[in-house]
XYZ file of C-alpha atoms in Angstrom:
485
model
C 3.824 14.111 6.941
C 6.400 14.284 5.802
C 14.697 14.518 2.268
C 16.716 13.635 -1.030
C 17.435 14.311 -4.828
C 14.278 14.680 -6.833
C 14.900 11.233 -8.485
C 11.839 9.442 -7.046
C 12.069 5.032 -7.805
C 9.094 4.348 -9.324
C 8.751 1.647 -6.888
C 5.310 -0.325 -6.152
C 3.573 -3.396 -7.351
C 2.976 -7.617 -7.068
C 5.956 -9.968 -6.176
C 9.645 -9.399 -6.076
C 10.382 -12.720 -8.478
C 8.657 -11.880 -11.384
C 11.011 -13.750 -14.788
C 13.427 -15.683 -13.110
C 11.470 -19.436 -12.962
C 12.941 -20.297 -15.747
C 16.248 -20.639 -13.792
C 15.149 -21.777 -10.343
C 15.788 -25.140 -9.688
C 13.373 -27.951 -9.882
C 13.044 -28.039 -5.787
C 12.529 -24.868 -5.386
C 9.686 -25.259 -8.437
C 8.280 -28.192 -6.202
C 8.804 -26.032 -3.026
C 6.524 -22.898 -4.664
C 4.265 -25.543 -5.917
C 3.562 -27.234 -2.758
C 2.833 -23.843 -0.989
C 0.636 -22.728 -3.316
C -1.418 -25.880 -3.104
C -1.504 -25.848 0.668
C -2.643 -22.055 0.637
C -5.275 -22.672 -2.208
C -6.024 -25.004 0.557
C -5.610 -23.137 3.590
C -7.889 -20.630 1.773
C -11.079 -23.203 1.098
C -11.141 -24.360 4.489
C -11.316 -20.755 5.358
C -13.981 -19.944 3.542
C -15.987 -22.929 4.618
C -15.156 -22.166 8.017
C -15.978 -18.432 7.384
C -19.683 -19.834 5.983
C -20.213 -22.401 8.923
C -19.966 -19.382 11.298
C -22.434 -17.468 9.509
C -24.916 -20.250 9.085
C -24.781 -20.967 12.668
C -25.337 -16.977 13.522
C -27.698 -16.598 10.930
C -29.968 -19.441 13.369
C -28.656 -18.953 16.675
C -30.152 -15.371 15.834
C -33.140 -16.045 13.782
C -31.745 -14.357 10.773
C -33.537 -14.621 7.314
C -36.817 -16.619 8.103
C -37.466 -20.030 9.168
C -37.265 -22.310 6.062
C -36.242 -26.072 6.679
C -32.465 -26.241 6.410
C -31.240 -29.144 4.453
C -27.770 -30.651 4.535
C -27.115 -30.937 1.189
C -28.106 -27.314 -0.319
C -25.804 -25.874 3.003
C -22.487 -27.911 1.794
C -23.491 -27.020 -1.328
C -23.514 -23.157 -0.694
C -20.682 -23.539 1.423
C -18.296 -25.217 -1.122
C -19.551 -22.903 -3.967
C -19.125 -19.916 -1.847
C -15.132 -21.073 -0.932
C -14.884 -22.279 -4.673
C -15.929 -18.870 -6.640
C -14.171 -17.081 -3.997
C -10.579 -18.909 -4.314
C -10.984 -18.931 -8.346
C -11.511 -14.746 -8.437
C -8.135 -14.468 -6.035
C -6.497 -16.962 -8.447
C -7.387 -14.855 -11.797
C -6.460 -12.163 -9.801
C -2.963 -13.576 -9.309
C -3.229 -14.227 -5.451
C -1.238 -17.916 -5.481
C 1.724 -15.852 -7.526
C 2.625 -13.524 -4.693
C 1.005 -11.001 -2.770
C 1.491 -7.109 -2.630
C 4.334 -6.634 -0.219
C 2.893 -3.906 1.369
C -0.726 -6.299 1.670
C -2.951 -3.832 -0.082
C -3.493 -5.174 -2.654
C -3.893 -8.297 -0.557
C -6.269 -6.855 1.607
C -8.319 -5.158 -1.950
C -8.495 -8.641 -3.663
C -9.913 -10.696 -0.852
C -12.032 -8.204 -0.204
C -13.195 -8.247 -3.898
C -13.431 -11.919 -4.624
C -15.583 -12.229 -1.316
C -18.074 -10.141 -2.296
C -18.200 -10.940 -5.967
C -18.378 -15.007 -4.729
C -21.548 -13.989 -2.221
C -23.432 -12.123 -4.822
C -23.158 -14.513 -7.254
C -24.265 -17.574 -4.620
C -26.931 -14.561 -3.318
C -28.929 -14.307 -6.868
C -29.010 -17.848 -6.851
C -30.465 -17.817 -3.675
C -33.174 -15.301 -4.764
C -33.882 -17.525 -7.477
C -34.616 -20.850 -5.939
C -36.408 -18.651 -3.168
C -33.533 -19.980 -0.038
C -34.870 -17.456 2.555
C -32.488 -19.553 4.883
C -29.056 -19.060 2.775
C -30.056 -15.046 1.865
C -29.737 -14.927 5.138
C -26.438 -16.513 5.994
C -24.781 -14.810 2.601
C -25.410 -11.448 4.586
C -23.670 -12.329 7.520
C -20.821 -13.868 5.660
C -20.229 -11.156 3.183
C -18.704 -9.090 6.328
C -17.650 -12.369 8.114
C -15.373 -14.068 5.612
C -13.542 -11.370 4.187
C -12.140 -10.517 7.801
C -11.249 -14.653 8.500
C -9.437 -14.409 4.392
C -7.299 -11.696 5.692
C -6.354 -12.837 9.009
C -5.834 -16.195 7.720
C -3.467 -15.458 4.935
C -1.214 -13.144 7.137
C -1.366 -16.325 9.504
C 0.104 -18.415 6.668
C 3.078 -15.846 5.572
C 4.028 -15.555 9.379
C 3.662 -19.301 9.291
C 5.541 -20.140 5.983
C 7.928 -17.316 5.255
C 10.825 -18.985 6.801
C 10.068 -21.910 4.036
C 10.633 -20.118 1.056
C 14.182 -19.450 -0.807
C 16.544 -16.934 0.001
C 16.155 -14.287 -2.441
C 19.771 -12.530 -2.643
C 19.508 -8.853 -4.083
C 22.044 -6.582 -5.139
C 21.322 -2.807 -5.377
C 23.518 -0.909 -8.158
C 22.758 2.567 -8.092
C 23.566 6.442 -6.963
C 22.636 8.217 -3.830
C 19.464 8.506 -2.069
C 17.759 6.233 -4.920
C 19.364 3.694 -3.255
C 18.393 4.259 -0.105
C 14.897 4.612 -0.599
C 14.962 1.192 -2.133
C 16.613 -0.323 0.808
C 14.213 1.608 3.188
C 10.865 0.118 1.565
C 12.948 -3.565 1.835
C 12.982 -2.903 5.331
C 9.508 -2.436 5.739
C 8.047 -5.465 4.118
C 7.017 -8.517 5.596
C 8.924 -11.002 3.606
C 12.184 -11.989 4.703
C 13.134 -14.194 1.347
C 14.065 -10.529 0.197
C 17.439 -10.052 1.619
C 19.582 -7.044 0.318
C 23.046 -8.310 0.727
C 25.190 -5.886 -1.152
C 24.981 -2.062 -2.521
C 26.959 -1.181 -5.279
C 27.786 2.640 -5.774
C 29.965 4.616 -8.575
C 29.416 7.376 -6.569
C 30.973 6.321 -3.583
C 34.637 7.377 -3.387
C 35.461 4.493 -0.517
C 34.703 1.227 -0.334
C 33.624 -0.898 2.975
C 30.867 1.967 4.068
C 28.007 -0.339 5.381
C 24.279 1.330 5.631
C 21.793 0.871 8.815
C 18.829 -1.656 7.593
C 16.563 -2.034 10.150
C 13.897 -4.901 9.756
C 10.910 -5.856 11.879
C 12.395 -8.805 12.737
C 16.328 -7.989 12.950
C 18.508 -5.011 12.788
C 21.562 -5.664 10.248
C 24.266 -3.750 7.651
C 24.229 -3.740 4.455
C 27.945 -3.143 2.903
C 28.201 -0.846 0.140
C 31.292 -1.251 -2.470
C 32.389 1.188 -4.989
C 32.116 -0.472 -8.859
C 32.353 -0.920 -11.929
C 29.635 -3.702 -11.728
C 30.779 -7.613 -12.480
C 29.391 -11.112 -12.801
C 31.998 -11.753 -10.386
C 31.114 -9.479 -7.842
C 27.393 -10.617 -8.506
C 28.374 -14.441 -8.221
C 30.480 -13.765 -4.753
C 27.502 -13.120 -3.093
C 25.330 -15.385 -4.597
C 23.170 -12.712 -6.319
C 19.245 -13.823 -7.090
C 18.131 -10.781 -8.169
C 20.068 -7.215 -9.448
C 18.188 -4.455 -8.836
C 19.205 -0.926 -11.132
C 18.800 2.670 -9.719
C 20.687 4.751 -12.395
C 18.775 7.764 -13.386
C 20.293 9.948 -15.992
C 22.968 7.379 -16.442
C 24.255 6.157 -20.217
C 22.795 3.014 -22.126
C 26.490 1.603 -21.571
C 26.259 1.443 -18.009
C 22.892 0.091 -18.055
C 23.580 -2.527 -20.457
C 26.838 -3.758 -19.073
C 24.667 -4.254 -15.435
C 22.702 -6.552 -17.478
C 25.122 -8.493 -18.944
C 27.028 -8.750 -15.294
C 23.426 -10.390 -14.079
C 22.828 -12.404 -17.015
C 26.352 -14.234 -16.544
C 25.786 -14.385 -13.294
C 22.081 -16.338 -13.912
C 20.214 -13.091 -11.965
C 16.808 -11.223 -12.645
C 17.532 -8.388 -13.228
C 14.833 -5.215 -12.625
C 14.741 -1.032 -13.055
C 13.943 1.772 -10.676
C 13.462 3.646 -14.053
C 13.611 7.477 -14.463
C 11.115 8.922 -17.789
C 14.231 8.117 -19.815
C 14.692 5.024 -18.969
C 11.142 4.550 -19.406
C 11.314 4.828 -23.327
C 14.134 1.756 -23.534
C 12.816 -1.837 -24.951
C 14.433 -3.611 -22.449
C 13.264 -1.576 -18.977
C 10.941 -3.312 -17.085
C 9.048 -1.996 -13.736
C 10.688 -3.250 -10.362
C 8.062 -5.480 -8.255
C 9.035 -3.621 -4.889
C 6.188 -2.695 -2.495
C 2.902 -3.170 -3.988
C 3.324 -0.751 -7.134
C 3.868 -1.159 -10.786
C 4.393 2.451 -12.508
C 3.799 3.989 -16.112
C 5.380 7.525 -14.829
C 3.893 9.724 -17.455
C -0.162 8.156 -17.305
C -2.878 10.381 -17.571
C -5.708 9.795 -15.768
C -8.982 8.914 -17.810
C -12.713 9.794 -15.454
C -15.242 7.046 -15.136
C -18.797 9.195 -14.174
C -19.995 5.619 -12.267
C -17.209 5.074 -10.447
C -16.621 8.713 -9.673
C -20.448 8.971 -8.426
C -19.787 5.616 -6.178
C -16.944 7.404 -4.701
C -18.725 10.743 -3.819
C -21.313 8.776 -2.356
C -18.829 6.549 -0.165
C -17.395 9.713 0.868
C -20.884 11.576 2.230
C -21.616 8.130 4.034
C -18.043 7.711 5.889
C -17.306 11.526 6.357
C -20.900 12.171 7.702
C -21.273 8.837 10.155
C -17.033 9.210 11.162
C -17.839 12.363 12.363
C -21.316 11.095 14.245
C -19.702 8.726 15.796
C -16.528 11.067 16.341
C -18.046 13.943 17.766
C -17.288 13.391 21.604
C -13.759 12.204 20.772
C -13.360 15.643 18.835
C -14.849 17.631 21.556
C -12.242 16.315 23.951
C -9.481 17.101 21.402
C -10.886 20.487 20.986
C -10.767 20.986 25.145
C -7.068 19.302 25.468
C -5.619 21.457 22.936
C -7.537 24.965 24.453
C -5.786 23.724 28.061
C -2.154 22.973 26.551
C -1.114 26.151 24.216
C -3.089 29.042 24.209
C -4.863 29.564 20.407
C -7.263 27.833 18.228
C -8.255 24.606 18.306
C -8.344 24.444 14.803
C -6.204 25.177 12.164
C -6.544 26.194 8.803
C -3.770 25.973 5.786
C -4.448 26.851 2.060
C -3.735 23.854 -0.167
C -3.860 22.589 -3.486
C -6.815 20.325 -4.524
C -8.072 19.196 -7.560
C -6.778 20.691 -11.064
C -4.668 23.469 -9.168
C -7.851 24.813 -7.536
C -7.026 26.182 -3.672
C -9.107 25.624 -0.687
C -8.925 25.824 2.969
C -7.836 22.547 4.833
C -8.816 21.821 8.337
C -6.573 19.752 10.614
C -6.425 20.590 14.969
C -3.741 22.434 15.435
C -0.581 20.816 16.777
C 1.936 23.253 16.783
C 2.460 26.684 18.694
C 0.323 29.505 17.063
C 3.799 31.439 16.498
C 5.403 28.626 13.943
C 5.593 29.269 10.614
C 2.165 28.861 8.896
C 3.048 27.598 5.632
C 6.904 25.651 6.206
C 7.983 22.238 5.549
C 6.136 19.690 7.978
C 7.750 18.463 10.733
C 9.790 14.627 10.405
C 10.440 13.988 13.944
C 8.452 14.637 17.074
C 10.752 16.164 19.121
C 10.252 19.334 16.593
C 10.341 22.601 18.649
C 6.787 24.061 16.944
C 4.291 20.857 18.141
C 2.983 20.904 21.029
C 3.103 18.235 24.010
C -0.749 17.429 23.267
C 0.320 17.787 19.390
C 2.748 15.100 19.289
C -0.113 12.607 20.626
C -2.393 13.954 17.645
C 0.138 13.876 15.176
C 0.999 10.333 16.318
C -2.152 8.911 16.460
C -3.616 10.936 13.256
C -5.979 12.281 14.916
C -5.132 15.815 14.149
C -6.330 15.225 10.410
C -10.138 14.340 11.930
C -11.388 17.813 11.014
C -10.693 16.897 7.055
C -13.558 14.735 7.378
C -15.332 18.606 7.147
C -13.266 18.884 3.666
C -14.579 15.773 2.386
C -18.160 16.785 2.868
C -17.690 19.982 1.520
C -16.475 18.195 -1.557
C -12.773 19.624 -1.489
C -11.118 16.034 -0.523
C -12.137 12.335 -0.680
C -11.433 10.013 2.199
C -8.571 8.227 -0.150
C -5.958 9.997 -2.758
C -3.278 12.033 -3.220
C -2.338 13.931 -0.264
C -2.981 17.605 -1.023
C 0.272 19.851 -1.354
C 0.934 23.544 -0.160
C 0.843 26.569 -2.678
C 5.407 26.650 -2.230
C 5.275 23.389 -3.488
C 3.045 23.201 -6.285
C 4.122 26.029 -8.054
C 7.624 24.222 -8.575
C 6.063 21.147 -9.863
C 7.143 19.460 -13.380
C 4.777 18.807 -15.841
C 5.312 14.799 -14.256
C 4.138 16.392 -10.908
C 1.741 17.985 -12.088
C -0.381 14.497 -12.956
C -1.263 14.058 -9.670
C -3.626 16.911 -9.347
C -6.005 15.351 -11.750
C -8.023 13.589 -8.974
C -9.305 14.635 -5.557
C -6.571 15.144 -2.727
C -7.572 12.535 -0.051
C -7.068 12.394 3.402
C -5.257 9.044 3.367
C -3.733 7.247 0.693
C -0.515 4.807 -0.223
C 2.115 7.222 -0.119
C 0.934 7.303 3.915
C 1.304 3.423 3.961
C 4.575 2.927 2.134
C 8.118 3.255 3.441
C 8.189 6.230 1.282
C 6.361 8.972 3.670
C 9.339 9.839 5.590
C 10.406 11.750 2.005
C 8.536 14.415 0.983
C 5.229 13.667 -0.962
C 6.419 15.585 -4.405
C 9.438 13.002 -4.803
C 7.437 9.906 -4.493
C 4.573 10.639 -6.884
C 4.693 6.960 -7.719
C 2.799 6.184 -5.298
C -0.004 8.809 -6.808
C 0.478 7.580 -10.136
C 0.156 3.761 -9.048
C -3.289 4.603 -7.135
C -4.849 6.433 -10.458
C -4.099 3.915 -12.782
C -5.584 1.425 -10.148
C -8.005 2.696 -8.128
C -11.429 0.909 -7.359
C -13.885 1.193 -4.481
C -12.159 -2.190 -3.180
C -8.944 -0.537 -3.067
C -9.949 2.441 -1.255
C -11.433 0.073 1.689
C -8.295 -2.001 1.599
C -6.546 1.503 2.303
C -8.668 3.026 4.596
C -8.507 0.123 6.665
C -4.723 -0.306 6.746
C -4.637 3.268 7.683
C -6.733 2.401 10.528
C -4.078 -0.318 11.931
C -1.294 1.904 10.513
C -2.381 4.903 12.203
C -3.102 2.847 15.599
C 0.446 1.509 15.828
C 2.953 4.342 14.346
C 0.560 7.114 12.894
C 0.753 8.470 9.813
């Protein structure tokens, strides 16, 4: 888990293109139109798709009685089913642009889904349709999975479609960087960073390594001032502003170099910043950020979440068990020393408590050091670098969580060194449980340590639902399959 100045973006929410339609040109209005309609679309014929599967399970099994199936209450399940469902992603802003990072993607579908099939469920109960009860339970975990698969289908499938969206970073330091490192983890390729701009920089023509999924490529960084010019020779769509601590000059005359240039301009805003009329939050991989936000307690919510925490922690760990027992004998055979091992951390409002993880690094490292970033680190272990890839060496939190210390989502949980040099900012984040996963694992982000990117934190408090804590848990899943966390 894991290196910069303390200034941490606050980075994080819905699309990139958030006030500039006023200036796009009327074919690229018809273009965003026309995809829109075609993924409303795409998204019915889902949905209808997702409820002819179920019906036809529901009977090839025998599923919720026998009652006579008629024609014409089926298409009309079916349609309302794809209707309520495509009408709660619209209110919840789905046809505007999705999260970049597909959380909040992922959290939404799986929302509207569920709130379409209880809705069509109670009417079910009503008119006494033993037959549709039936085929509303086996589409409430069927169509949720086809909604997700097909919309990342129809970005792979459309993403080349869409404009170019030119952005500029103007900015100091490793600000910057971070910015262009959560670009170059996103899945939309409309976003193209084309130019860095940097005061501090004393010589022009440096270039940056971007690497993208689908391409490696430079990014050239010049030394300012910032102009409309300079914005206008590279055909500039959108100006993005990383200048903590800097004067309201500066910031002002970067946003009259992107208004003559006809460019949106956005902030990577520091608490100062924050106070200013004109900042607004950047729209940069899934999170939008109030930095100072204290977090409120809802006793419902709070009680849903212990309770989804018992159930997952105690049936993981079932189901776990011989995987763990294996773990347990591997790392006994590689290293001599415990299997597992046990660090003091800081959970919820400051208090300590003993975190379990198996242990992947030789028993004479440092106990309580900064984490290893690469895995070629002289302290893990050869069967430690597999665990540490794959996650599985955080399996014995699952413990934590039923001993009420962590919850399967939320802030990862900081050592003692590091908490008692928080800020007062910092210091926000303690005011939930520590989970065992969360966003800051997901985001471009983790490769910086977990104090300078408390946006991430922040974002999940202010947002958190049960919805979102299944989107996360099972993008860790995927995530933690393919590059670990």
């Amino acid at each position: 888990m894991s290196t910069s100045d303390s200034v941490a973006p606050h980075l994080y929410a819905e699309p990139f293109e958030t006030s500039r339609a006023e200036r796009q040109a009327d074919p690229d209005k018809l273009l965003d139109g026309f995809l829109c309609a075609c993924e409303i679309a795409a998204d019915l014929l889902v949905c209808i798709s997702g409820m002819v599967s179920a019906f036809w399970l529901q009977h090839y099994f025998h599923l919720g009685g026998e009652s006579p199936v008629r024609v014409q209450q089926s298409a009309a399940l079916f349609l309302s089913v794809a209707f309520f469902t495509v009408f709660f992603l619209y209110r919840d802003g789905m046809y505007r642009g999705g999260g970049l990072l597909q959380i909040r993607t992922t959290e939404n579908v799986l929302r509207a889904s569920v709130q379409a099939m209880l809705i069509m469920f109670v009417f079910a109960c009503l008119f006494g349709l033993q037959s549709a009860t039936g085929t509303l339970l086996i589409a409430i975990a069927l169509v949720p999975v086809l909604l997700i698969m097909g919309k990342y289908v129809f970005m792979l499938s459309t993403r080349h479609l869409r404009r170019q969206n030119n952005v500029v970073l103007y900015g100091v330091g490793d600000a910057v960087k971070r910015i262009l490192s959560a670009l170059s983890h996103i899945h939309d390729p409309s976003l193209n960073p084309v130019l860095i701009i940097d005061d501090d920089r004393p010589h022009a023509g440096e270039s940056i390594s971007q690497i993208r999924h689908w391409q490696d490529r430079l990014v050239q960084t010049r030394r300012g001032p910032i102009s409309a010019a300079l914005l206008h020779s590279c055909q500039c769509n959108t100006l993005v502003v990383a200048l903590p601590n800097s004067t309201p000059d500066k910031v002002h005359a970067a946003i009259q170099a992107a208004n003559q240039a006809g460019a949106n301009v956005a902030f990577l805003y520091g608490t100062e910043l924050g106070r200013q009329p004109f900042t607004k939050t950047v729209n940069l991989d899934g999170l939008s950020l109030v930095p100072l936000y204290k977090p409120g307690t809802n006793r419902c919510s709070a009680v849903v979440k212990r309770a989804f925490d018992l159930a997952g922690a105690s049936l993981s760990l079932l189901l776990l068990s011989p995987l763990q027992i294996l773990i347990v004998i591997l790392v006994k055979l590689d290293s001599p020393g415990p299997a597992i091992f046990c660090q003091e951390r800081v959970g919820y409002r400051g208090k300590h408590f003993k975190m379990y993880k198996f242990r992947s690094m030789h028993t004479n490292a440092t106990v309580y050091d900064v984490s290893p970033v690469t895995s070629d680190d002289p302290r893990i272990t050869r069967i430690g670098r597999l665990l540490r890839k794959t996650s599985l060496d955080e399996l014995p939190q699952l413990v934590n969580v039923l001993l009420g210390h962590m919850s399967l989502v939320g802030p990862r949980p900081e050592m003692p060194f590091i908490t008692h040099s928080y800020t007062a900012e910092q210091r926000l984040r303690l005011q939930v449980i520590p989970g065992i996963t969360g966003l800051w694992q997901l985001s471009a982000a983790r490769a910086f340590p977990i104090h300078e990117n408390i946006q991430h934190d922040f974002y999940y408090i202010r947002n958190r639902t049960f919805f979102m804590d299944i989107a996360i848990l099972i993008h860790t899943l995927f995530f933690a399959l393919n590059n670990g966390i």
